[in-house]
Amino acid sequence: MSYSTAGPSRTVTLDDVRGAQKMLSGVARVTAMEGSRHLSQLVGAPVHLKCENLQRTGSFKLRGAYVRIAGLLPEERAAGVVAASAGNHAQGVALASSLLGVHATVFMPKGAPLPKVAATREYGAEVRLYGQVVDETLAAAEEYAAATGAVFIHPFDHPDIIAGQGTVGLEILEQCPEVRTIVVGVGGGGLLAGIAVAVKALRPDVRIVGVQAEGSAAYPPSLAAGHPVSVPHPATMADGIKVGRPGDVPFGLVRDLVDEVRTVSEDQLSAALLLCLERAKLVVEPAGAGPVAALLGDPHAFEGPVVAVLSGGNVDPVLLQRVLRHGMAAQGRYLAVRLRLTDRPGALATLLGVLSVVDANVLDVSHVRTDPRLGLTEAEVELHLETKGPEHCAEVNHALRDAGYTVMG
């Protein structure tokens, strides 16, 4: 689905973004721009990947965090800073604070991925685990700021944060001056707003498209209402863009400057992450794969050359394992089937023989013999198979049915 945008109000300027770029010189990397032959063939025009997953701390968040903290008054720095995040903003604040000699306290949800918690500590921050969701963690961080005088560093709702993220847009124009469309993942909107400020000021002809996960898409209803609207229970594997309400500052900029906001499904995110890993050899987290998911979902909707911003690569290995399996299933390369067979010696070997003929690789087999739904001589078998695509999945199912098996799922 897609939603058009429109409206007034501007709180961050091109000069702000250029100032942020000077401030970040020698701090943030000018990340690589990689071409994608596969996506280019799909879209019918050149597609380039802006690799913010290769930025220091593994995401674009360092840019905004550093600009925000560097702009604090001496007495504010002395009081320290506090932030709340499930991962990427936490690491950006931790490293930026360390580089600037500022004490940082970072609140993270109790369920935050362990690698992100460990990395935040290694960058020098004091980590406090609180709450089950980011909203609870944010509230705790704000209470800490009120009680201690520490400066709260918001992940997206501040002009300095947006100006820092906007430096990605300046780099895109320098690296790909012929760009016609820029596709950016959206959570609270800081990155999208910053890129839009920089790019629209220099190249108003460039189309800018935001991408949100369907289960956490607060921007479409907000744009329709003309003001930020909350999504009650945001749900997506893409924790980097799992934000229930747009920020007030970025919302105004997105409304004014961004051409369109699209949504993508969890299946599309999984397939995009898998494509980045297999075809581009890039480890990208689900939030970072959002723009690629949009290209896969509707490739002919984007005028090229296209730049897709891979915003981060901090993916929990456990989640990566699940997402890869989910992505393989979405592409028809992983098939789970349940069927019943007679519980007698050799029955399983016969079944596996059928699968061998159609070249389906068996990854796992489980038996159920004691379910009351089963007959006295029946067993239920669940098979997890590695397949070669949707056509091969259909071939496997046909072969099983032709052999007399009732496939239940």
Coordinates of C-alpha atoms in Angstrom, one line a residue:
M1 CA 0.0 0.0 0.0
S2 CA 1.1 3.6 -0.5
Y3 CA 0.1 6.9 0.9
S4 CA 0.7 10.4 -0.5
T5 CA 2.0 13.2 1.7
A6 CA 1.6 17.0 1.7
G7 CA 1.6 20.2 4.0
P8 CA 3.9 23.2 5.7
S9 CA 6.4 23.8 8.6
R10 CA 10.2 23.4 8.7
T11 CA 12.5 23.2 11.7
V12 CA 15.8 21.9 10.1
T13 CA 17.5 23.5 7.2
L14 CA 20.2 22.6 4.6
D15 CA 22.7 24.8 6.5
D16 CA 22.0 22.7 9.6
V17 CA 22.8 19.5 7.7
R18 CA 25.9 21.0 6.2
G19 CA 27.0 22.1 9.6
A20 CA 26.4 18.6 10.9
Q21 CA 28.5 17.2 8.1
K22 CA 31.5 19.3 9.1
M23 CA 31.1 18.3 12.7
L24 CA 31.0 14.6 11.7
S25 CA 34.2 14.8 9.6
G26 CA 36.6 12.2 11.0
V27 CA 33.9 10.8 13.3
A28 CA 31.3 9.1 11.0
R29 CA 32.3 7.1 8.0
V30 CA 31.3 8.1 4.5
T31 CA 29.7 4.7 3.9
A32 CA 30.0 2.8 0.6
M33 CA 27.4 2.9 -2.2
E34 CA 27.1 -0.6 -3.8
G35 CA 25.4 -1.4 -7.0
S36 CA 22.9 -4.3 -7.1
R37 CA 22.7 -6.2 -10.4
H38 CA 19.7 -8.3 -9.3
L39 CA 17.6 -5.4 -8.1
S40 CA 18.6 -3.3 -11.1
Q41 CA 17.2 -6.1 -13.4
L42 CA 14.1 -6.3 -11.3
V43 CA 13.4 -2.5 -11.3
G44 CA 14.6 -2.0 -14.9
A45 CA 17.0 0.8 -13.9
P46 CA 20.2 1.1 -11.8
V47 CA 19.7 0.4 -8.1
H48 CA 22.4 1.3 -5.5
L49 CA 22.6 0.4 -1.9
K50 CA 23.7 3.0 0.6
C51 CA 25.5 0.9 3.2
E52 CA 24.8 2.5 6.6
N53 CA 25.0 -1.0 8.0
L54 CA 28.7 -0.6 7.6
Q55 CA 28.7 2.7 9.6
R56 CA 30.5 2.8 13.0
T57 CA 28.3 1.0 15.6
G58 CA 26.5 -0.7 12.7
S59 CA 23.9 1.9 11.9
F60 CA 23.3 5.6 10.9
K61 CA 22.4 6.5 14.5
L62 CA 26.0 7.6 15.4
R63 CA 25.5 10.7 13.1
G64 CA 22.6 12.2 14.9
A65 CA 23.7 11.2 18.4
Y66 CA 27.1 12.8 18.0
V67 CA 25.7 16.1 16.6
R68 CA 23.2 16.3 19.4
I69 CA 25.7 15.6 22.2
A70 CA 28.5 17.8 20.6
G71 CA 26.0 20.7 20.7
L72 CA 25.5 20.6 24.5
L73 CA 26.7 23.4 26.7
P74 CA 29.6 22.6 29.0
E75 CA 27.3 22.4 32.1
E76 CA 25.0 20.0 30.2
R77 CA 27.9 17.7 29.3
A78 CA 29.0 17.7 32.9
A79 CA 25.6 16.4 33.9
G80 CA 25.8 13.5 31.5
V81 CA 23.3 12.2 29.0
V82 CA 20.7 9.5 29.2
A83 CA 19.0 7.6 26.3
A84 CA 16.5 4.8 25.8
S85 CA 16.8 2.3 23.0
A86 CA 16.5 -1.4 22.0
G87 CA 19.9 -1.2 20.3
N88 CA 21.1 1.1 17.5
H89 CA 20.4 4.5 19.2
A90 CA 21.9 3.0 22.4
Q91 CA 25.2 2.2 20.6
G92 CA 25.3 5.5 18.8
V93 CA 24.8 7.5 22.0
A94 CA 27.4 5.3 23.8
L95 CA 30.1 5.8 21.2
A96 CA 29.4 9.5 20.7
S97 CA 29.5 10.1 24.4
S98 CA 32.8 8.2 24.7
L99 CA 34.3 10.2 21.9
L100 CA 33.2 13.5 23.5
G101 CA 34.1 12.6 27.1
V102 CA 30.5 12.6 28.4
H103 CA 29.1 10.1 30.8
A104 CA 26.2 8.2 29.2
T105 CA 23.4 6.1 30.9
V106 CA 21.4 4.0 28.5
F107 CA 18.1 2.3 29.4
M108 CA 17.3 -0.8 27.3
P109 CA 14.3 -3.2 27.4
K110 CA 14.9 -6.4 29.4
G111 CA 14.4 -8.3 26.2
A112 CA 17.0 -6.4 24.1
P113 CA 19.3 -8.6 22.1
L114 CA 22.3 -9.6 24.1
P115 CA 24.8 -8.6 21.4
K116 CA 23.4 -5.0 21.4
V117 CA 23.5 -4.8 25.2
A118 CA 27.1 -6.0 25.2
A119 CA 28.1 -3.6 22.4
T120 CA 26.5 -0.6 24.2
R121 CA 28.5 -1.4 27.3
E122 CA 31.7 -1.9 25.4
Y123 CA 31.3 1.6 23.8
G124 CA 31.5 2.9 27.4
A125 CA 27.9 3.5 28.5
E126 CA 26.3 2.5 31.7
V127 CA 23.4 0.1 30.7
R128 CA 20.2 -0.3 32.8
L129 CA 17.7 -2.9 31.7
Y130 CA 14.1 -1.8 32.4
G131 CA 10.7 -2.6 31.0
Q132 CA 9.5 -5.0 28.4
V133 CA 8.9 -2.5 25.6
V134 CA 10.7 0.6 24.4
D135 CA 7.8 2.9 25.6
E136 CA 8.4 1.7 29.2
T137 CA 12.1 2.1 28.8
L138 CA 11.7 5.7 27.4
A139 CA 9.6 6.6 30.4
A140 CA 12.3 5.3 32.8
A141 CA 15.0 7.3 30.9
E142 CA 12.9 10.5 31.1
E143 CA 12.3 10.0 34.9
Y144 CA 16.1 9.5 35.3
A145 CA 16.8 12.7 33.4
A146 CA 14.3 14.6 35.6
A147 CA 15.8 13.2 38.8
T148 CA 19.5 13.6 37.9
G149 CA 19.7 16.5 35.5
A150 CA 21.1 14.3 32.8
V151 CA 20.2 15.5 29.3
F152 CA 17.8 13.1 27.5
I153 CA 18.9 12.3 24.0
H154 CA 15.8 11.4 22.0
P155 CA 16.3 8.9 19.2
F156 CA 14.6 11.0 16.5
D157 CA 12.6 13.9 17.9
H158 CA 15.2 16.7 17.9
P159 CA 16.5 19.0 15.2
D160 CA 20.1 18.2 15.9
I161 CA 19.4 14.5 15.6
I162 CA 17.6 15.1 12.3
A163 CA 20.5 17.3 11.0
G164 CA 23.0 14.6 11.8
Q165 CA 20.9 11.9 10.0
G166 CA 20.5 14.2 7.0
T167 CA 24.2 13.9 6.2
V168 CA 23.3 10.6 4.7
G169 CA 21.4 12.5 2.0
L170 CA 24.4 14.8 1.2
E171 CA 26.5 11.7 0.7
I172 CA 24.0 10.1 -1.6
L173 CA 23.9 13.2 -3.8
E174 CA 27.7 13.2 -3.9
Q175 CA 28.1 9.5 -4.6
C176 CA 25.1 9.2 -7.0
P177 CA 24.4 12.6 -8.5
E178 CA 22.1 11.1 -11.2
V179 CA 19.7 9.6 -8.5
R180 CA 16.0 9.9 -9.2
T181 CA 14.5 8.0 -6.3
I182 CA 15.7 7.5 -2.7
V183 CA 14.0 4.8 -0.6
V184 CA 14.4 5.0 3.2
G185 CA 13.1 2.9 6.1
V186 CA 11.0 4.8 8.7
G187 CA 10.4 4.4 12.4
G188 CA 10.1 7.7 14.3
G189 CA 11.2 9.5 11.1
G190 CA 14.5 11.1 12.0
L191 CA 16.5 9.6 9.1
L192 CA 13.8 10.1 6.5
A193 CA 13.2 13.7 7.6
G194 CA 17.0 14.5 7.6
I195 CA 17.5 13.0 4.1
A196 CA 14.5 14.9 2.8
V197 CA 15.7 18.2 4.1
A198 CA 19.1 17.8 2.5
V199 CA 18.0 16.3 -0.8
K200 CA 14.9 18.4 -1.5
A201 CA 16.9 21.6 -0.9
L202 CA 19.5 20.6 -3.5
R203 CA 17.5 18.4 -5.8
P204 CA 13.7 19.0 -5.5
D205 CA 13.2 16.7 -8.5
V206 CA 14.4 13.6 -6.6
R207 CA 11.5 11.5 -5.3
I208 CA 11.8 10.4 -1.7
V209 CA 9.9 7.3 -0.5
G210 CA 9.6 6.2 3.1
V211 CA 9.0 2.5 4.0
Q212 CA 7.3 1.2 7.2
A213 CA 6.5 -2.3 8.4
E214 CA 2.8 -3.0 8.1
G215 CA 2.5 -4.0 11.8
S216 CA 4.1 -0.8 13.0
A217 CA 3.1 1.8 10.4
A218 CA 2.2 5.0 12.3
Y219 CA 3.0 7.4 9.5
P220 CA 0.2 6.5 7.1
P221 CA -2.7 7.3 9.6
S222 CA -0.7 10.3 10.9
L223 CA -0.3 11.8 7.4
A224 CA -4.0 11.1 6.8
A225 CA -5.0 12.9 10.0
G226 CA -2.5 15.7 9.6
H227 CA -0.9 15.2 13.0
P228 CA 1.0 12.3 14.7
V229 CA -1.2 9.4 15.6
S230 CA -0.2 6.4 17.8
V231 CA -0.4 2.8 16.8
P232 CA -1.6 1.0 19.9
H233 CA 0.4 -2.2 19.7
P234 CA 3.2 -2.0 17.1
A235 CA 4.4 -5.4 16.1
T236 CA 7.2 -6.3 13.6
M237 CA 10.4 -8.3 13.6
A238 CA 12.1 -5.0 12.5
D239 CA 12.8 -3.6 15.9
G240 CA 14.8 -0.7 14.5
I241 CA 11.5 0.8 13.1
K242 CA 9.1 -0.5 15.6
V243 CA 7.9 2.9 16.8
G244 CA 4.3 3.5 17.8
R245 CA 4.1 7.2 17.1
P246 CA 6.0 9.6 14.8
G247 CA 8.1 12.3 16.4
D248 CA 6.6 15.8 16.3
V249 CA 9.7 17.4 14.7
P250 CA 10.3 14.8 12.0
F251 CA 6.6 14.5 11.2
G252 CA 6.3 18.1 10.0
L253 CA 9.3 17.6 7.7
V254 CA 8.1 14.3 6.4
R255 CA 4.7 15.8 5.7
D256 CA 6.2 18.7 3.9
L257 CA 9.0 17.1 1.9
V258 CA 8.5 13.3 1.5
D259 CA 6.6 12.2 -1.6
E260 CA 5.2 8.9 -0.4
V261 CA 5.2 6.4 2.5
R262 CA 4.8 2.8 1.7
T263 CA 4.3 -0.3 3.9
V264 CA 5.8 -3.8 3.6
S265 CA 4.9 -7.2 5.1
E266 CA 7.0 -9.4 7.3
D267 CA 7.4 -11.8 4.4
Q268 CA 8.8 -9.1 2.2
L269 CA 11.2 -8.0 5.0
S270 CA 12.4 -11.6 5.4
A271 CA 12.9 -12.0 1.6
A272 CA 14.8 -8.7 1.5
L273 CA 17.1 -9.6 4.3
L274 CA 17.8 -12.9 2.6
L275 CA 18.5 -11.2 -0.7
C276 CA 20.9 -8.7 0.9
L277 CA 22.8 -11.6 2.4
E278 CA 22.9 -13.9 -0.6
R279 CA 23.2 -11.4 -3.5
A280 CA 24.9 -8.4 -2.0
K281 CA 26.9 -10.2 0.7
L282 CA 25.7 -7.7 3.2
V283 CA 24.4 -8.4 6.7
V284 CA 21.4 -6.2 7.2
E285 CA 18.9 -6.1 10.0
P286 CA 15.1 -6.3 9.2
A287 CA 14.7 -2.5 9.6
G288 CA 17.6 -1.9 7.3
A289 CA 16.1 -4.2 4.7
G290 CA 12.8 -2.3 4.5
P291 CA 13.7 -0.3 1.3
V292 CA 14.8 -3.5 -0.5
A293 CA 11.5 -5.1 0.6
A294 CA 9.7 -2.2 -1.0
L295 CA 11.6 -2.7 -4.3
L296 CA 10.8 -6.4 -4.2
G297 CA 7.2 -5.8 -3.5
D298 CA 6.5 -3.3 -6.3
P299 CA 9.7 -3.0 -8.5
H300 CA 8.1 -0.9 -11.3
A301 CA 6.9 1.8 -9.0
F302 CA 10.4 3.4 -8.7
E303 CA 12.1 5.6 -11.3
G304 CA 15.8 4.9 -11.5
P305 CA 18.5 5.4 -10.7
V306 CA 17.3 4.3 -7.2
V307 CA 19.2 4.5 -4.0
A308 CA 18.0 2.2 -1.2
V309 CA 19.3 3.1 2.3
L310 CA 20.4 0.1 4.3
S311 CA 20.1 1.8 7.6
G312 CA 21.6 -0.8 9.9
G313 CA 23.2 -4.2 10.3
N314 CA 22.9 -5.0 14.0
V315 CA 20.9 -8.2 13.8
D316 CA 20.7 -10.6 16.7
P317 CA 22.0 -14.0 15.5
V318 CA 19.0 -15.8 17.0
L319 CA 16.6 -13.5 15.1
L320 CA 18.8 -13.8 12.0
Q321 CA 18.3 -17.6 12.1
R322 CA 14.5 -17.2 12.4
V323 CA 14.3 -14.6 9.7
L324 CA 16.4 -16.6 7.3
R325 CA 14.2 -19.5 7.7
H326 CA 11.1 -17.3 7.3
G327 CA 12.6 -15.7 4.2
M328 CA 13.4 -19.1 2.7
A329 CA 9.8 -20.2 3.4
A330 CA 8.5 -17.0 1.8
Q331 CA 10.6 -17.8 -1.3
G332 CA 9.5 -21.4 -1.5
R333 CA 12.9 -22.7 -0.5
Y334 CA 11.7 -24.2 2.8
L335 CA 8.7 -26.4 3.2
A336 CA 7.0 -27.9 6.3
V337 CA 4.5 -30.8 5.7
R338 CA 2.5 -33.0 8.0
L339 CA 1.1 -36.3 6.9
R340 CA -0.1 -39.6 8.3
L341 CA 1.3 -43.0 7.6
T342 CA 0.9 -46.6 8.8
D343 CA 3.0 -47.1 11.9
R344 CA 5.0 -50.2 10.7
P345 CA 8.7 -50.9 10.0
G346 CA 9.9 -49.4 6.7
A347 CA 7.1 -46.8 6.4
L348 CA 9.3 -43.9 7.0
A349 CA 12.0 -45.2 4.7
T350 CA 9.4 -45.5 1.9
L351 CA 8.3 -41.9 2.5
L352 CA 11.9 -40.6 2.4
G353 CA 12.4 -42.6 -0.8
V354 CA 9.5 -40.6 -2.4
L355 CA 11.2 -37.3 -1.3
S356 CA 14.6 -38.5 -2.6
V357 CA 13.1 -39.0 -6.1
V358 CA 12.0 -35.3 -6.3
D359 CA 15.3 -34.1 -4.8
A360 CA 13.9 -32.6 -1.6
N361 CA 16.5 -32.3 1.2
V362 CA 15.1 -33.4 4.6
L363 CA 16.2 -31.1 7.4
D364 CA 14.2 -32.5 10.2
V365 CA 11.7 -35.3 11.0
S366 CA 9.4 -35.6 14.0
H367 CA 7.0 -38.4 14.9
V368 CA 3.7 -38.3 16.9
R369 CA 2.3 -41.7 17.9
T370 CA 0.1 -40.9 20.9
D371 CA -2.3 -38.3 19.7
P372 CA -5.9 -39.3 20.4
R373 CA -6.8 -38.2 16.9
L374 CA -4.7 -41.0 15.5
G375 CA -5.8 -44.5 14.7
L376 CA -4.3 -47.5 16.5
T377 CA -1.9 -48.2 13.6
E378 CA -1.3 -44.6 12.5
A379 CA 1.6 -42.2 13.1
E380 CA 1.8 -38.5 12.2
V381 CA 5.0 -37.3 10.7
E382 CA 6.1 -33.7 10.3
L383 CA 8.9 -33.0 7.8
H384 CA 11.0 -29.9 7.3
L385 CA 12.4 -29.8 3.8
E386 CA 14.8 -27.6 1.9
T387 CA 13.4 -26.9 -1.5
K388 CA 14.3 -24.9 -4.7
G389 CA 11.4 -22.6 -5.0
P390 CA 7.6 -22.5 -5.3
E391 CA 7.5 -24.9 -8.4
H392 CA 9.6 -27.4 -6.5
C393 CA 7.3 -27.2 -3.5
A394 CA 4.3 -27.9 -5.7
E395 CA 6.2 -30.9 -7.2
V396 CA 7.0 -32.3 -3.7
N397 CA 3.3 -32.0 -2.7
H398 CA 2.2 -33.7 -5.9
A399 CA 4.7 -36.5 -5.5
L400 CA 3.5 -37.2 -1.9
R401 CA -0.2 -37.2 -3.0
D402 CA 0.5 -39.4 -6.0
A403 CA 2.2 -41.8 -3.6
G404 CA -1.0 -42.0 -1.6
Y405 CA -0.1 -39.8 1.3
T406 CA -2.6 -37.2 2.7
V407 CA -0.7 -34.0 3.2
M408 CA -2.2 -31.9 6.0
G409 CA 0.0 -28.9 6.0

